[in-house]
Amino acid sequence: MRSHDFSRLPAAVSRRGFLKTAAGAAAAIAAPGVMAAPATVSLRCSISQPADQQSAQYIWYERFAADLKQSAGDRIRVDIFPNGQLGKESDVVQQVRLGSIDMMITGSSIWATALPELALLDMGFVFDSWEHVNKSVDAGVGDQFNKLLQSRTGCTFIGWGNHFNARSVYTKKVVEHDSDLKNVKLRVLPTPIFVETFKLMGAIPTPIPINELYTAVQTGVVDGFEHDAATVLSSKFNEVVSNCWLTNHLFSPSITAIGKRGLGKVPADLQPVFLKAAQEASLYQREVAGTKGKQALAELEKQGIKFHPMEPGERQRLRQAMEDKLWPSVTAQYPVTKPMLDIINKSRA
């Protein structure tokens, strides 16, 4: 190795450079924390909804990010990507599993591709209210699904929130009873559990992508659809229907999932406050969602939708039909869900 002759450097320069270096080293030794300050951990979180106060997903994220900022400062940051910027929800699920996207907030049914047992939560009339959902989730259903997800994919459900409304039936013509649904073509989610639910209710279930729904109703491809009021309002679906049979047939939770690699980025000493922030965001979002749901229903009525509440006796009859003919098929196919269904039934008011 060639030696360096520092004696050839101008004395003033070499001395000045040495003193700077020495001073810098001394400062680093005297204050190691300054040099060793941990870098900010950055996580990417996907939602399909807009980043505003009319989004159940964003409301959860906003509270979560604020709590995390307060408890962890600048050590961890979660960046939101709204409006499906990172891809379709089904694709984002796979990206969260792989670790190329860290987190996502979505409806529970979206994760059924990775955890088909979640079909339990999409069974018609399995829940009576959001209070019933929350009580069931907090009584063990959430933990059991989380353990399944972790063992199956390595991902973790860190938040269980609500949507603004349960799903109900929206149609052009007046529907007040299940007998009125006979031969009515309804757009439903393209899952077997949704199709079977509406077959039992007498309709002709017709799976159609959500981005094609407005035109499909407008042109008569379908006679109506089932969805939640807030989505009907934000997507302007109320422009192509006039009536709502207020069935409240599905209370589907909103969940936040984080991948194994994503959670692994969170320093060990920050994981407790990270998970606590998620829990606090869930409790907060549930409260706000209830208020937002009532506002959405009131606004739809103001804009001309006529609501026809389902009669309690008819709801009980339809729930019994689902319990007899639909629910057993799910618990038989996925036996691990039977104890969860027992918790849900015990939590029923």
Short mmCIF file of C-alpha atoms in Angstrom, two decimals:
data_model
loop_
_atom_site.label_atom_id
_atom_site.label_comp_id
_atom_site.label_asym_id
_atom_site.label_seq_id
_atom_site.Cartn_x
_atom_site.Cartn_y
_atom_site.Cartn_z
CA MET A 1 0.00 0.00 0.00
CA ARG A 2 1.33 3.43 -0.92
CA SER A 3 2.18 5.59 2.07
CA HIS A 4 0.98 9.18 2.32
CA ASP A 5 3.41 11.96 3.18
CA PHE A 6 1.34 14.48 5.11
CA SER A 7 4.44 16.61 5.62
CA ARG A 8 4.03 17.94 2.08
CA LEU A 9 0.70 19.59 2.94
CA PRO A 10 0.86 23.23 3.99
CA ALA A 11 1.32 23.32 7.72
CA ALA A 12 -1.63 25.61 8.31
CA VAL A 13 -3.99 23.49 6.26
CA SER A 14 -2.95 20.17 7.73
CA ARG A 15 -3.11 21.51 11.27
CA ARG A 16 -6.51 23.13 10.66
CA GLY A 17 -7.89 19.93 9.11
CA PHE A 18 -6.60 17.84 11.95
CA LEU A 19 -8.09 20.12 14.55
CA LYS A 20 -11.48 20.00 12.78
CA THR A 21 -11.38 16.23 12.66
CA ALA A 22 -10.31 15.95 16.24
CA ALA A 23 -12.98 18.39 17.36
CA GLY A 24 -15.63 16.45 15.48
CA ALA A 25 -14.52 13.16 16.99
CA ALA A 26 -14.49 14.66 20.46
CA ALA A 27 -18.02 16.01 19.98
CA ALA A 28 -19.23 12.62 18.81
CA ILE A 29 -17.70 10.94 21.85
CA ALA A 30 -19.07 13.57 24.20
CA ALA A 31 -22.59 13.39 22.67
CA PRO A 32 -23.09 9.95 21.10
CA GLY A 33 -26.86 10.40 21.14
CA VAL A 34 -26.65 13.15 18.56
CA MET A 35 -24.86 10.96 16.05
CA ALA A 36 -26.86 7.86 16.89
CA ALA A 37 -30.33 9.42 16.71
CA PRO A 38 -32.62 6.74 15.21
CA ALA A 39 -33.96 7.36 11.75
CA THR A 40 -37.71 7.82 11.28
CA VAL A 41 -39.49 4.57 10.44
CA SER A 42 -41.91 5.17 7.56
CA LEU A 43 -44.87 2.87 6.82
CA ARG A 44 -47.20 2.98 3.81
CA CYS A 45 -50.92 2.50 4.44
CA SER A 46 -53.49 1.93 1.68
CA ILE A 47 -57.21 2.79 1.78
CA SER A 48 -59.76 2.58 -1.03
CA GLN A 49 -61.77 5.57 0.21
CA PRO A 50 -61.00 9.31 -0.02
CA ALA A 51 -58.88 11.06 2.60
CA ASP A 52 -61.71 13.07 4.14
CA GLN A 53 -64.17 13.06 7.02
CA GLN A 54 -66.76 11.12 5.01
CA SER A 55 -64.45 8.09 4.96
CA ALA A 56 -64.67 5.53 7.78
CA GLN A 57 -61.20 4.30 6.80
CA TYR A 58 -59.61 7.75 6.90
CA ILE A 59 -61.16 8.63 10.24
CA TRP A 60 -59.47 5.56 11.76
CA TYR A 61 -56.13 6.48 10.15
CA GLU A 62 -56.30 10.13 11.22
CA ARG A 63 -56.80 9.29 14.89
CA PHE A 64 -54.16 6.53 14.74
CA ALA A 65 -51.54 8.86 13.19
CA ALA A 66 -52.28 11.61 15.73
CA ASP A 67 -51.98 9.24 18.71
CA LEU A 68 -48.78 7.75 17.30
CA LYS A 69 -47.29 11.22 16.81
CA GLN A 70 -48.05 12.08 20.41
CA SER A 71 -46.62 8.86 21.87
CA ALA A 72 -43.69 8.20 19.52
CA GLY A 73 -42.83 11.65 18.21
CA ASP A 74 -40.92 11.55 14.95
CA ARG A 75 -39.61 8.04 15.38
CA ILE A 76 -42.38 6.49 13.30
CA ARG A 77 -44.59 7.89 10.55
CA VAL A 78 -47.50 6.28 8.71
CA ASP A 79 -48.20 7.72 5.25
CA ILE A 80 -51.70 7.32 3.81
CA PHE A 81 -52.43 6.49 0.16
CA PRO A 82 -56.18 7.05 -0.43
CA ASN A 83 -58.52 6.29 -3.32
CA GLY A 84 -56.87 2.97 -4.10
CA GLN A 85 -53.67 4.67 -5.30
CA LEU A 86 -51.65 1.55 -4.50
CA GLY A 87 -53.99 -0.79 -6.39
CA LYS A 88 -57.22 -2.76 -6.12
CA GLU A 89 -57.99 -3.95 -2.61
CA SER A 90 -57.63 -7.63 -3.53
CA ASP A 91 -54.18 -6.89 -4.93
CA VAL A 92 -53.20 -4.77 -1.94
CA VAL A 93 -53.98 -7.71 0.36
CA GLN A 94 -51.30 -9.71 -1.44
CA GLN A 95 -48.85 -6.79 -1.34
CA VAL A 96 -49.34 -6.47 2.43
CA ARG A 97 -48.62 -10.18 2.76
CA LEU A 98 -45.46 -9.81 0.68
CA GLY A 99 -44.37 -6.66 2.49
CA SER A 100 -44.25 -4.24 -0.44
CA ILE A 101 -47.15 -2.35 1.21
CA ASP A 102 -47.08 -2.17 4.99
CA MET A 103 -50.71 -1.66 6.03
CA MET A 104 -54.25 -1.40 4.72
CA ILE A 105 -57.66 -0.42 6.10
CA THR A 106 -60.58 -2.17 4.43
CA GLY A 107 -63.75 -4.18 4.92
CA SER A 108 -63.30 -7.58 6.56
CA SER A 109 -64.64 -9.43 3.50
CA ILE A 110 -61.66 -8.28 1.39
CA TRP A 111 -59.31 -10.40 3.51
CA ALA A 112 -61.37 -13.53 2.88
CA THR A 113 -59.03 -14.30 -0.05
CA ALA A 114 -56.29 -14.83 2.51
CA LEU A 115 -58.51 -16.02 5.36
CA PRO A 116 -61.73 -17.59 3.99
CA GLU A 117 -63.02 -18.15 7.52
CA LEU A 118 -63.91 -14.44 7.54
CA ALA A 119 -67.01 -15.47 5.58
CA LEU A 120 -68.54 -15.91 9.03
CA LEU A 121 -68.78 -12.12 9.37
CA ASP A 122 -70.56 -11.77 6.01
CA MET A 123 -73.42 -14.15 6.77
CA GLY A 124 -76.80 -12.49 6.40
CA PHE A 125 -78.34 -11.21 9.66
CA VAL A 126 -75.55 -12.65 11.83
CA PHE A 127 -75.26 -9.26 13.59
CA ASP A 128 -78.11 -7.12 14.91
CA SER A 129 -76.27 -3.80 15.33
CA TRP A 130 -72.82 -2.21 15.46
CA GLU A 131 -72.96 -2.59 19.23
CA HIS A 132 -73.43 -6.32 18.67
CA VAL A 133 -70.45 -6.37 16.29
CA ASN A 134 -68.19 -4.54 18.72
CA LYS A 135 -69.24 -6.65 21.69
CA SER A 136 -68.57 -9.87 19.74
CA VAL A 137 -65.21 -8.70 18.39
CA ASP A 138 -64.05 -7.56 21.82
CA ALA A 139 -65.30 -10.77 23.48
CA GLY A 140 -62.86 -12.92 21.53
CA VAL A 141 -63.91 -13.07 17.88
CA GLY A 142 -61.29 -10.48 16.94
CA ASP A 143 -58.50 -12.29 18.80
CA GLN A 144 -59.39 -15.65 17.28
CA PHE A 145 -59.39 -14.26 13.75
CA ASN A 146 -56.10 -12.49 14.44
CA LYS A 147 -54.45 -15.73 15.60
CA LEU A 148 -55.69 -17.47 12.47
CA LEU A 149 -54.38 -14.68 10.27
CA GLN A 150 -50.97 -14.66 11.96
CA SER A 151 -50.55 -18.42 11.67
CA ARG A 152 -51.75 -18.45 8.05
CA THR A 153 -50.04 -15.34 6.66
CA GLY A 154 -47.87 -13.71 9.31
CA CYS A 155 -50.05 -10.58 9.06
CA THR A 156 -51.83 -9.01 12.03
CA PHE A 157 -55.23 -7.36 12.49
CA ILE A 158 -54.45 -4.35 14.69
CA GLY A 159 -57.76 -2.49 14.42
CA TRP A 160 -61.47 -3.35 14.36
CA GLY A 161 -63.74 -0.46 13.50
CA ASN A 162 -67.18 0.10 11.98
CA HIS A 163 -68.49 1.34 8.69
CA PHE A 164 -70.93 4.24 8.88
CA ASN A 165 -73.96 2.09 8.10
CA ALA A 166 -75.10 -1.50 7.78
CA ARG A 167 -75.93 -2.66 4.27
CA SER A 168 -79.53 -2.44 3.05
CA VAL A 169 -81.44 -2.94 -0.22
CA TYR A 170 -81.82 -0.03 -2.67
CA THR A 171 -84.23 -0.36 -5.61
CA LYS A 172 -86.12 1.58 -8.24
CA LYS A 173 -89.47 0.17 -7.19
CA VAL A 174 -90.87 0.01 -3.68
CA VAL A 175 -89.77 -3.08 -1.71
CA GLU A 176 -91.18 -3.54 1.77
CA HIS A 177 -91.10 -7.33 2.22
CA ASP A 178 -89.06 -10.25 0.94
CA SER A 179 -92.03 -11.24 -1.22
CA ASP A 180 -91.46 -7.97 -3.14
CA LEU A 181 -87.94 -9.15 -4.04
CA LYS A 182 -89.12 -12.04 -6.16
CA ASN A 183 -87.44 -11.86 -9.59
CA VAL A 184 -85.72 -8.58 -8.67
CA LYS A 185 -82.16 -8.47 -10.01
CA LEU A 186 -79.92 -7.11 -7.27
CA ARG A 187 -76.24 -6.31 -7.59
CA VAL A 188 -74.34 -8.06 -4.82
CA LEU A 189 -70.69 -8.55 -3.91
CA PRO A 190 -69.17 -11.42 -5.93
CA THR A 191 -68.86 -13.82 -3.00
CA PRO A 192 -70.80 -17.08 -2.48
CA ILE A 193 -72.07 -15.97 0.91
CA PHE A 194 -73.70 -12.82 -0.55
CA VAL A 195 -75.20 -14.73 -3.45
CA GLU A 196 -76.73 -17.35 -1.13
CA THR A 197 -78.05 -14.70 1.26
CA PHE A 198 -80.11 -13.05 -1.45
CA LYS A 199 -81.24 -16.29 -3.01
CA LEU A 200 -82.77 -17.10 0.37
CA MET A 201 -84.41 -13.66 0.37
CA GLY A 202 -86.00 -14.35 -3.04
CA ALA A 203 -83.97 -11.99 -5.24
CA ILE A 204 -81.86 -12.76 -8.30
CA PRO A 205 -78.34 -11.92 -7.02
CA THR A 206 -76.15 -10.46 -9.77
CA PRO A 207 -72.44 -9.84 -9.06
CA ILE A 208 -71.24 -6.66 -10.80
CA PRO A 209 -68.07 -4.59 -10.15
CA ILE A 210 -68.79 -1.51 -8.08
CA ASN A 211 -67.42 0.83 -10.77
CA GLU A 212 -70.07 -0.49 -13.19
CA LEU A 213 -73.00 -0.29 -10.78
CA TYR A 214 -74.30 3.21 -11.56
CA THR A 215 -74.64 2.46 -15.26
CA ALA A 216 -75.99 -1.05 -14.62
CA VAL A 217 -78.89 0.34 -12.57
CA GLN A 218 -79.42 3.25 -14.92
CA THR A 219 -79.71 1.00 -17.97
CA GLY A 220 -81.75 -1.73 -16.27
CA VAL A 221 -79.09 -4.45 -16.19
CA VAL A 222 -80.06 -4.73 -12.52
CA ASP A 223 -83.07 -3.39 -10.63
CA GLY A 224 -81.13 -2.32 -7.59
CA PHE A 225 -78.32 -3.22 -5.22
CA GLU A 226 -77.41 -3.69 -1.60
CA HIS A 227 -74.96 -1.32 0.05
CA ASP A 228 -74.43 1.08 2.94
CA ALA A 229 -75.95 4.56 2.98
CA ALA A 230 -72.66 6.48 3.13
CA THR A 231 -71.37 4.76 0.00
CA VAL A 232 -74.69 5.28 -1.78
CA LEU A 233 -74.41 8.99 -0.99
CA SER A 234 -70.73 9.46 -1.87
CA SER A 235 -71.08 7.47 -5.12
CA LYS A 236 -74.36 9.23 -6.05
CA PHE A 237 -76.12 5.89 -6.47
CA ASN A 238 -79.24 7.59 -5.10
CA GLU A 239 -79.56 9.26 -8.50
CA VAL A 240 -80.60 5.96 -10.09
CA VAL A 241 -82.84 4.50 -7.34
CA SER A 242 -85.71 5.90 -5.33
CA ASN A 243 -86.30 3.47 -2.47
CA CYS A 244 -84.48 1.73 0.34
CA TRP A 245 -85.73 -1.35 2.13
CA LEU A 246 -83.90 -0.79 5.41
CA THR A 247 -82.90 -4.40 6.01
CA ASN A 248 -79.60 -3.81 7.85
CA HIS A 249 -78.76 -7.34 6.76
CA LEU A 250 -74.99 -6.96 7.08
CA PHE A 251 -72.82 -5.16 9.62
CA SER A 252 -69.39 -5.77 8.13
CA PRO A 253 -66.45 -4.57 10.28
CA SER A 254 -63.75 -2.27 9.00
CA ILE A 255 -60.34 -3.74 9.80
CA THR A 256 -56.74 -2.58 9.77
CA ALA A 257 -54.13 -5.16 8.82
CA ILE A 258 -50.34 -4.90 8.89
CA GLY A 259 -47.93 -7.31 7.27
CA LYS A 260 -45.19 -9.22 9.06
CA ARG A 261 -42.48 -7.12 7.44
CA GLY A 262 -44.42 -3.94 8.16
CA LEU A 263 -44.78 -4.71 11.87
CA GLY A 264 -41.15 -5.81 11.92
CA LYS A 265 -40.11 -2.30 10.91
CA VAL A 266 -41.59 -0.92 14.13
CA PRO A 267 -38.82 -0.88 16.80
CA ALA A 268 -39.46 -3.28 19.65
CA ASP A 269 -39.69 -0.49 22.22
CA LEU A 270 -42.37 1.25 20.11
CA GLN A 271 -44.57 -1.75 19.40
CA PRO A 272 -46.64 -1.38 22.60
CA VAL A 273 -47.48 2.27 21.85
CA PHE A 274 -48.05 1.40 18.18
CA LEU A 275 -50.63 -1.24 19.07
CA LYS A 276 -52.18 0.97 21.75
CA ALA A 277 -52.64 3.76 19.19
CA ALA A 278 -54.43 1.27 16.92
CA GLN A 279 -56.73 0.22 19.76
CA GLU A 280 -57.56 3.82 20.64
CA ALA A 281 -58.22 4.64 16.99
CA SER A 282 -60.68 1.74 16.79
CA LEU A 283 -62.66 2.90 19.83
CA TYR A 284 -62.73 6.49 18.57
CA GLN A 285 -63.72 5.52 15.03
CA ARG A 286 -66.61 3.39 16.25
CA GLU A 287 -68.12 6.40 18.04
CA VAL A 288 -67.70 8.74 15.08
CA ALA A 289 -69.02 6.16 12.61
CA GLY A 290 -72.35 5.97 14.43
CA THR A 291 -72.89 9.71 14.10
CA LYS A 292 -71.76 9.77 10.47
CA GLY A 293 -74.13 6.92 9.65
CA LYS A 294 -77.15 8.80 10.94
CA GLN A 295 -76.09 11.86 8.96
CA ALA A 296 -75.81 9.81 5.74
CA LEU A 297 -79.32 8.38 6.17
CA ALA A 298 -80.74 11.84 6.85
CA GLU A 299 -79.03 13.29 3.78
CA LEU A 300 -80.30 10.49 1.53
CA GLU A 301 -83.83 11.09 2.77
CA LYS A 302 -83.37 14.81 2.15
CA GLN A 303 -82.30 14.03 -1.43
CA GLY A 304 -85.42 11.98 -2.08
CA ILE A 305 -84.80 8.37 -1.03
CA LYS A 306 -87.87 6.84 0.58
CA PHE A 307 -87.00 4.48 3.43
CA HIS A 308 -89.08 1.41 4.26
CA PRO A 309 -87.88 -0.15 7.55
CA MET A 310 -87.96 -3.93 7.78
CA GLU A 311 -90.57 -5.14 10.24
CA PRO A 312 -89.08 -6.79 13.38
CA GLY A 313 -91.07 -9.97 12.87
CA GLU A 314 -89.88 -10.31 9.30
CA ARG A 315 -86.29 -9.72 10.35
CA GLN A 316 -86.57 -12.48 12.93
CA ARG A 317 -88.05 -14.84 10.34
CA LEU A 318 -85.31 -14.13 7.81
CA ARG A 319 -82.59 -14.42 10.46
CA GLN A 320 -83.98 -17.81 11.42
CA ALA A 321 -83.92 -18.89 7.77
CA MET A 322 -80.26 -17.88 7.53
CA GLU A 323 -79.47 -19.66 10.78
CA ASP A 324 -81.13 -22.83 9.52
CA LYS A 325 -79.98 -22.87 5.88
CA LEU A 326 -76.89 -20.65 5.52
CA TRP A 327 -74.88 -20.42 8.71
CA PRO A 328 -74.36 -24.21 9.09
CA SER A 329 -72.72 -24.40 5.65
CA VAL A 330 -70.07 -21.91 6.77
CA THR A 331 -69.34 -23.50 10.13
CA ALA A 332 -69.26 -26.96 8.51
CA GLN A 333 -66.76 -25.81 5.89
CA TYR A 334 -64.70 -23.92 8.47
CA PRO A 335 -65.16 -25.70 11.83
CA VAL A 336 -62.87 -23.25 13.59
CA THR A 337 -65.60 -20.61 13.19
CA LYS A 338 -68.16 -22.49 15.28
CA PRO A 339 -66.80 -21.19 18.63
CA MET A 340 -66.78 -17.69 17.13
CA LEU A 341 -70.43 -18.01 16.11
CA ASP A 342 -71.19 -19.14 19.67
CA ILE A 343 -69.59 -15.91 20.96
CA ILE A 344 -71.64 -13.86 18.49
CA ASN A 345 -74.88 -15.53 19.58
CA LYS A 346 -74.03 -15.11 23.26
CA SER A 347 -73.31 -11.43 22.63
CA ARG A 348 -76.73 -10.92 21.03
CA ALA A 349 -78.78 -8.49 23.11
#
